[in-house]
Short mmCIF file of C-alpha atoms in Angstrom, two decimals:
data_model
loop_
_atom_site.label_atom_id
_atom_site.label_comp_id
_atom_site.label_asym_id
_atom_site.label_seq_id
_atom_site.Cartn_x
_atom_site.Cartn_y
_atom_site.Cartn_z
CA ASP A 182 -18.91 51.86 133.78
CA GLY A 183 -21.44 52.80 131.14
CA GLY A 184 -20.36 54.96 128.28
CA ILE A 185 -19.45 55.33 124.64
CA THR A 186 -16.18 54.03 123.29
CA GLN A 187 -14.71 55.24 120.03
CA SER A 188 -11.69 53.68 118.37
CA PRO A 189 -9.14 54.36 117.19
CA LYS A 190 -8.42 57.70 118.83
CA TYR A 191 -5.99 58.66 116.06
CA LEU A 192 -5.96 57.30 112.53
CA PHE A 193 -3.87 58.08 109.49
CA ARG A 194 -5.01 57.12 106.03
CA LYS A 195 -3.64 57.43 102.54
CA GLU A 196 -5.77 59.04 99.89
CA GLY A 197 -8.02 56.55 98.13
CA GLN A 198 -8.40 54.23 101.11
CA ASN A 199 -11.58 53.50 102.99
CA VAL A 200 -11.41 53.56 106.76
CA THR A 201 -13.91 52.46 109.42
CA LEU A 202 -14.33 54.19 112.77
CA SER A 203 -15.78 52.14 115.59
CA CYS A 204 -18.42 53.33 118.07
CA GLU A 205 -19.76 51.11 120.84
CA GLN A 206 -22.12 52.04 123.68
CA ASN A 207 -23.27 50.07 126.72
CA LEU A 208 -25.86 52.59 127.85
CA ASN A 209 -28.73 50.68 126.24
CA HIS A 210 -29.55 53.78 124.21
CA ASP A 211 -31.75 53.46 121.16
CA ALA A 212 -30.33 56.31 119.11
CA MET A 213 -26.79 56.82 117.86
CA TYR A 214 -25.20 59.62 115.87
CA TRP A 215 -22.05 60.55 113.99
CA TYR A 216 -20.84 64.13 113.87
CA ARG A 217 -17.92 65.72 112.17
CA GLN A 218 -16.10 68.61 113.82
CA ASP A 219 -13.94 71.08 111.91
CA PRO A 220 -12.32 74.19 113.41
CA GLY A 221 -14.69 77.15 113.41
CA GLN A 222 -17.57 75.12 111.97
CA GLY A 223 -19.01 73.41 115.01
CA LEU A 224 -20.52 69.95 114.71
CA ARG A 225 -22.21 68.73 111.57
CA LEU A 226 -24.40 65.65 111.52
CA ILE A 227 -23.28 62.85 109.18
CA TYR A 228 -25.72 60.00 109.93
CA TYR A 229 -28.02 58.99 112.73
CA SER A 230 -29.94 55.90 113.71
CA GLN A 231 -32.99 55.73 115.96
CA ILE A 232 -33.35 51.95 115.89
CA VAL A 233 -31.48 48.83 114.85
CA ASN A 234 -31.33 48.22 111.10
CA ASP A 235 -32.45 51.74 110.30
CA PHE A 236 -30.51 54.98 109.79
CA GLN A 237 -30.95 58.38 108.17
CA LYS A 238 -28.64 60.77 106.40
CA GLY A 239 -27.64 63.92 108.18
CA ASP A 240 -26.47 67.16 106.60
CA ILE A 241 -23.16 65.90 105.20
CA ALA A 242 -23.64 62.18 104.43
CA GLU A 243 -21.89 62.17 101.05
CA GLY A 244 -18.76 60.02 101.10
CA TYR A 245 -19.75 58.22 104.31
CA SER A 246 -21.60 55.01 105.09
CA VAL A 247 -22.91 53.44 108.30
CA SER A 248 -24.55 50.27 109.55
CA ARG A 249 -26.63 49.49 112.62
CA GLU A 250 -26.77 45.72 112.94
CA LYS A 251 -26.64 45.80 116.74
CA LYS A 252 -28.11 48.24 119.22
CA GLU A 253 -24.75 48.91 120.83
CA SER A 254 -22.69 49.44 117.68
CA PHE A 255 -22.75 52.13 114.97
CA PRO A 256 -19.59 52.03 112.83
CA LEU A 257 -18.82 54.80 110.34
CA THR A 258 -16.94 54.16 107.11
CA VAL A 259 -15.17 57.09 105.52
CA THR A 260 -14.92 56.19 101.87
CA SER A 261 -12.51 57.39 99.20
CA ALA A 262 -15.40 59.44 97.80
CA GLN A 263 -15.21 61.83 100.75
CA LYS A 264 -13.31 64.81 99.35
CA ASN A 265 -11.96 66.25 102.57
CA PRO A 266 -11.99 63.55 105.25
CA THR A 267 -9.41 64.99 107.63
CA ALA A 268 -11.43 65.92 110.73
CA PHE A 269 -12.38 65.04 114.27
CA TYR A 270 -15.26 62.54 114.34
CA LEU A 271 -17.61 62.28 117.28
CA CYS A 272 -20.06 59.52 118.02
CA ALA A 273 -23.00 60.10 120.35
CA SER A 274 -26.01 58.25 121.69
CA SER A 275 -29.29 59.13 123.36
CA ILE A 276 -32.40 57.56 124.78
CA VAL A 277 -35.26 58.04 122.34
CA ALA A 278 -38.46 57.13 124.11
CA GLY A 279 -39.68 58.53 127.40
CA VAL A 280 -37.01 61.17 127.96
CA GLU A 281 -37.85 64.82 127.56
CA THR A 282 -34.50 66.49 127.44
CA GLY A 283 -32.84 64.81 124.49
CA GLU A 284 -29.39 64.76 126.04
CA LEU A 285 -26.62 63.39 123.85
CA PHE A 286 -23.79 61.36 125.37
CA PHE A 287 -20.56 61.68 123.42
CA GLY A 288 -17.54 59.49 122.93
CA GLU A 289 -13.99 60.87 123.17
CA GLY A 290 -13.70 61.23 119.41
CA SER A 291 -11.51 59.89 116.62
CA ARG A 292 -9.10 62.14 114.77
CA LEU A 293 -8.63 61.10 111.15
CA THR A 294 -5.78 62.51 109.10
CA VAL A 295 -5.44 61.80 105.41
CA LEU A 296 -1.86 61.91 104.18
CA GLY B 239 -32.73 77.92 107.25
CA GLU B 240 -31.20 76.22 110.24
CA ASP B 241 -28.33 78.19 111.68
CA VAL B 242 -26.98 78.63 115.19
CA GLU B 243 -24.36 81.33 115.59
CA GLN B 244 -21.83 82.05 118.28
CA SER B 245 -18.76 84.22 118.58
CA LEU B 246 -15.60 82.15 118.24
CA PHE B 247 -13.52 83.38 121.16
CA LEU B 248 -13.91 84.81 124.66
CA SER B 249 -11.13 85.62 127.07
CA VAL B 250 -11.75 86.43 130.75
CA ARG B 251 -9.79 86.84 133.93
CA GLU B 252 -10.11 84.22 136.63
CA GLY B 253 -12.83 85.17 139.12
CA ASP B 254 -14.76 87.32 136.64
CA SER B 255 -18.06 86.33 135.06
CA SER B 256 -18.17 84.94 131.53
CA VAL B 257 -21.09 85.45 129.20
CA ILE B 258 -21.32 83.32 126.08
CA ASN B 259 -23.96 84.28 123.54
CA CYS B 260 -25.83 82.35 120.90
CA THR B 261 -28.48 83.21 118.32
CA TYR B 262 -30.69 80.59 116.74
CA THR B 263 -33.21 80.63 113.93
CA ASP B 264 -35.98 78.12 114.65
CA SER B 265 -38.59 79.56 116.98
CA SER B 266 -40.25 76.14 117.28
CA SER B 267 -37.29 74.57 119.07
CA THR B 268 -38.46 72.77 122.19
CA TYR B 269 -35.20 72.70 124.07
CA LEU B 270 -31.97 74.65 123.87
CA TYR B 271 -28.75 73.26 125.21
CA TRP B 272 -25.26 74.22 126.31
CA TYR B 273 -22.52 71.65 125.87
CA LYS B 274 -18.88 71.87 127.00
CA GLN B 275 -15.93 70.34 125.17
CA GLU B 276 -12.56 70.05 126.85
CA PRO B 277 -9.44 69.69 124.67
CA GLY B 278 -9.29 66.47 122.67
CA ALA B 279 -12.51 65.12 124.15
CA GLY B 280 -16.17 64.71 123.37
CA LEU B 281 -18.95 67.04 124.45
CA GLN B 282 -20.73 66.96 127.78
CA LEU B 283 -24.13 68.48 128.48
CA LEU B 284 -23.82 71.40 130.87
CA THR B 285 -27.40 72.53 131.07
CA TYR B 286 -30.54 72.94 129.01
CA ILE B 287 -33.61 75.15 129.04
CA PHE B 288 -37.14 74.45 127.95
CA SER B 289 -38.48 76.95 125.45
CA ASN B 290 -41.25 78.20 127.75
CA MET B 291 -38.70 79.36 130.34
CA ASP B 292 -36.83 82.66 130.41
CA MET B 293 -34.12 81.74 132.84
CA LYS B 294 -32.57 78.73 134.48
CA GLN B 295 -29.93 78.77 137.20
CA ASP B 296 -27.73 75.85 138.19
CA GLN B 297 -24.98 76.67 140.69
CA ARG B 298 -22.50 78.93 138.84
CA LEU B 299 -24.40 78.66 135.56
CA THR B 300 -27.25 80.93 134.48
CA VAL B 301 -29.03 80.46 131.18
CA LEU B 302 -31.11 83.28 129.74
CA LEU B 303 -33.51 82.80 126.85
CA ASN B 304 -34.98 85.65 124.85
CA LYS B 305 -37.46 84.01 122.50
CA LYS B 306 -38.41 87.23 120.78
CA ASP B 307 -34.85 87.86 119.68
CA LYS B 308 -33.98 84.13 119.43
CA HIS B 309 -31.06 84.75 121.74
CA LEU B 310 -29.60 82.36 124.28
CA SER B 311 -26.81 83.12 126.71
CA LEU B 312 -24.76 81.23 129.26
CA ARG B 313 -23.30 83.09 132.20
CA ILE B 314 -20.58 81.45 134.26
CA ALA B 315 -20.04 83.14 137.61
CA ASP B 316 -16.61 83.20 139.28
CA THR B 317 -14.93 81.72 136.19
CA GLN B 318 -12.10 79.31 136.94
CA THR B 319 -9.20 78.05 134.82
CA GLY B 320 -10.95 74.69 134.69
CA ASP B 321 -13.77 76.37 132.78
CA SER B 322 -11.45 76.88 129.81
CA ALA B 323 -13.05 74.88 127.00
CA ILE B 324 -15.22 75.22 123.91
CA TYR B 325 -18.89 75.86 124.64
CA PHE B 326 -21.55 74.89 122.13
CA CYS B 327 -25.16 75.91 122.11
CA ALA B 328 -27.61 73.65 120.33
CA GLU B 329 -31.30 73.62 119.48
CA SER B 330 -33.57 70.64 118.95
CA MET B 331 -35.32 70.49 115.61
CA GLY B 332 -37.42 67.32 115.48
CA ILE B 333 -40.71 66.26 116.95
CA ARG B 334 -38.76 64.17 119.39
CA ASN B 335 -36.02 66.14 121.02
CA THR B 336 -33.25 63.88 119.82
CA ASP B 337 -34.31 63.75 116.20
CA LYS B 338 -31.87 66.40 115.24
CA LEU B 339 -29.75 68.79 117.22
CA ILE B 340 -28.28 71.77 115.43
CA PHE B 341 -25.04 72.90 117.03
CA GLY B 342 -23.48 76.32 116.93
CA THR B 343 -19.91 76.92 115.87
CA GLY B 344 -18.67 76.85 119.45
CA THR B 345 -17.08 79.58 121.59
CA ARG B 346 -13.59 78.97 122.88
CA LEU B 347 -13.38 80.33 126.42
CA GLN B 348 -9.91 81.09 127.70
CA VAL B 349 -9.49 81.94 131.38
CA PHE B 350 -6.27 83.64 132.43
CA PRO B 351 -4.98 84.17 135.97
#
């Protein structure tokens, strides 16, 4: 079945460590996104990529890094520079060209807790 | 600036109608969306409305758009316990509709028997 797979679902990290969250999609979508969700704050965009080997910062990119070496993969690294990394992270994808509605397809999320 | 606002909580009795409200700031948005998030999961698109429409109905869902007041609402008829979730409205900001979606804070709908 086509979809978006995020891993791990739960992750614990010590302060000062980098951690990488995986996001893979087999929908053949061009665009991929990372959002952060905190209680009462909705979703905030971290990074997005419209095409392989290209990505743009979202509203809260500081302390995060991404890569887009393959169309189906968009990993997110939470670095030690991120001051408050404990959150629920959501990856999404969408078709870019030829679709009017701009629907995002989301993964199940990864919950990161910094101890 | 870009801001999409929603009330945080709504509680309704099973069988009643639910109305979830949203205000947005960018009058140039092309599409406005309602997404649903069940506990511990990602978001799923429920419905969307094009900015030149006032209303859209899809089974138990009715979306109303008031462009003058920049107000969007989602009405769920005959609300069921399975409708309990967080509902997010979102507006598209870019030239292409997926360039950037701005999400609201989400409204947690609780349905009690």
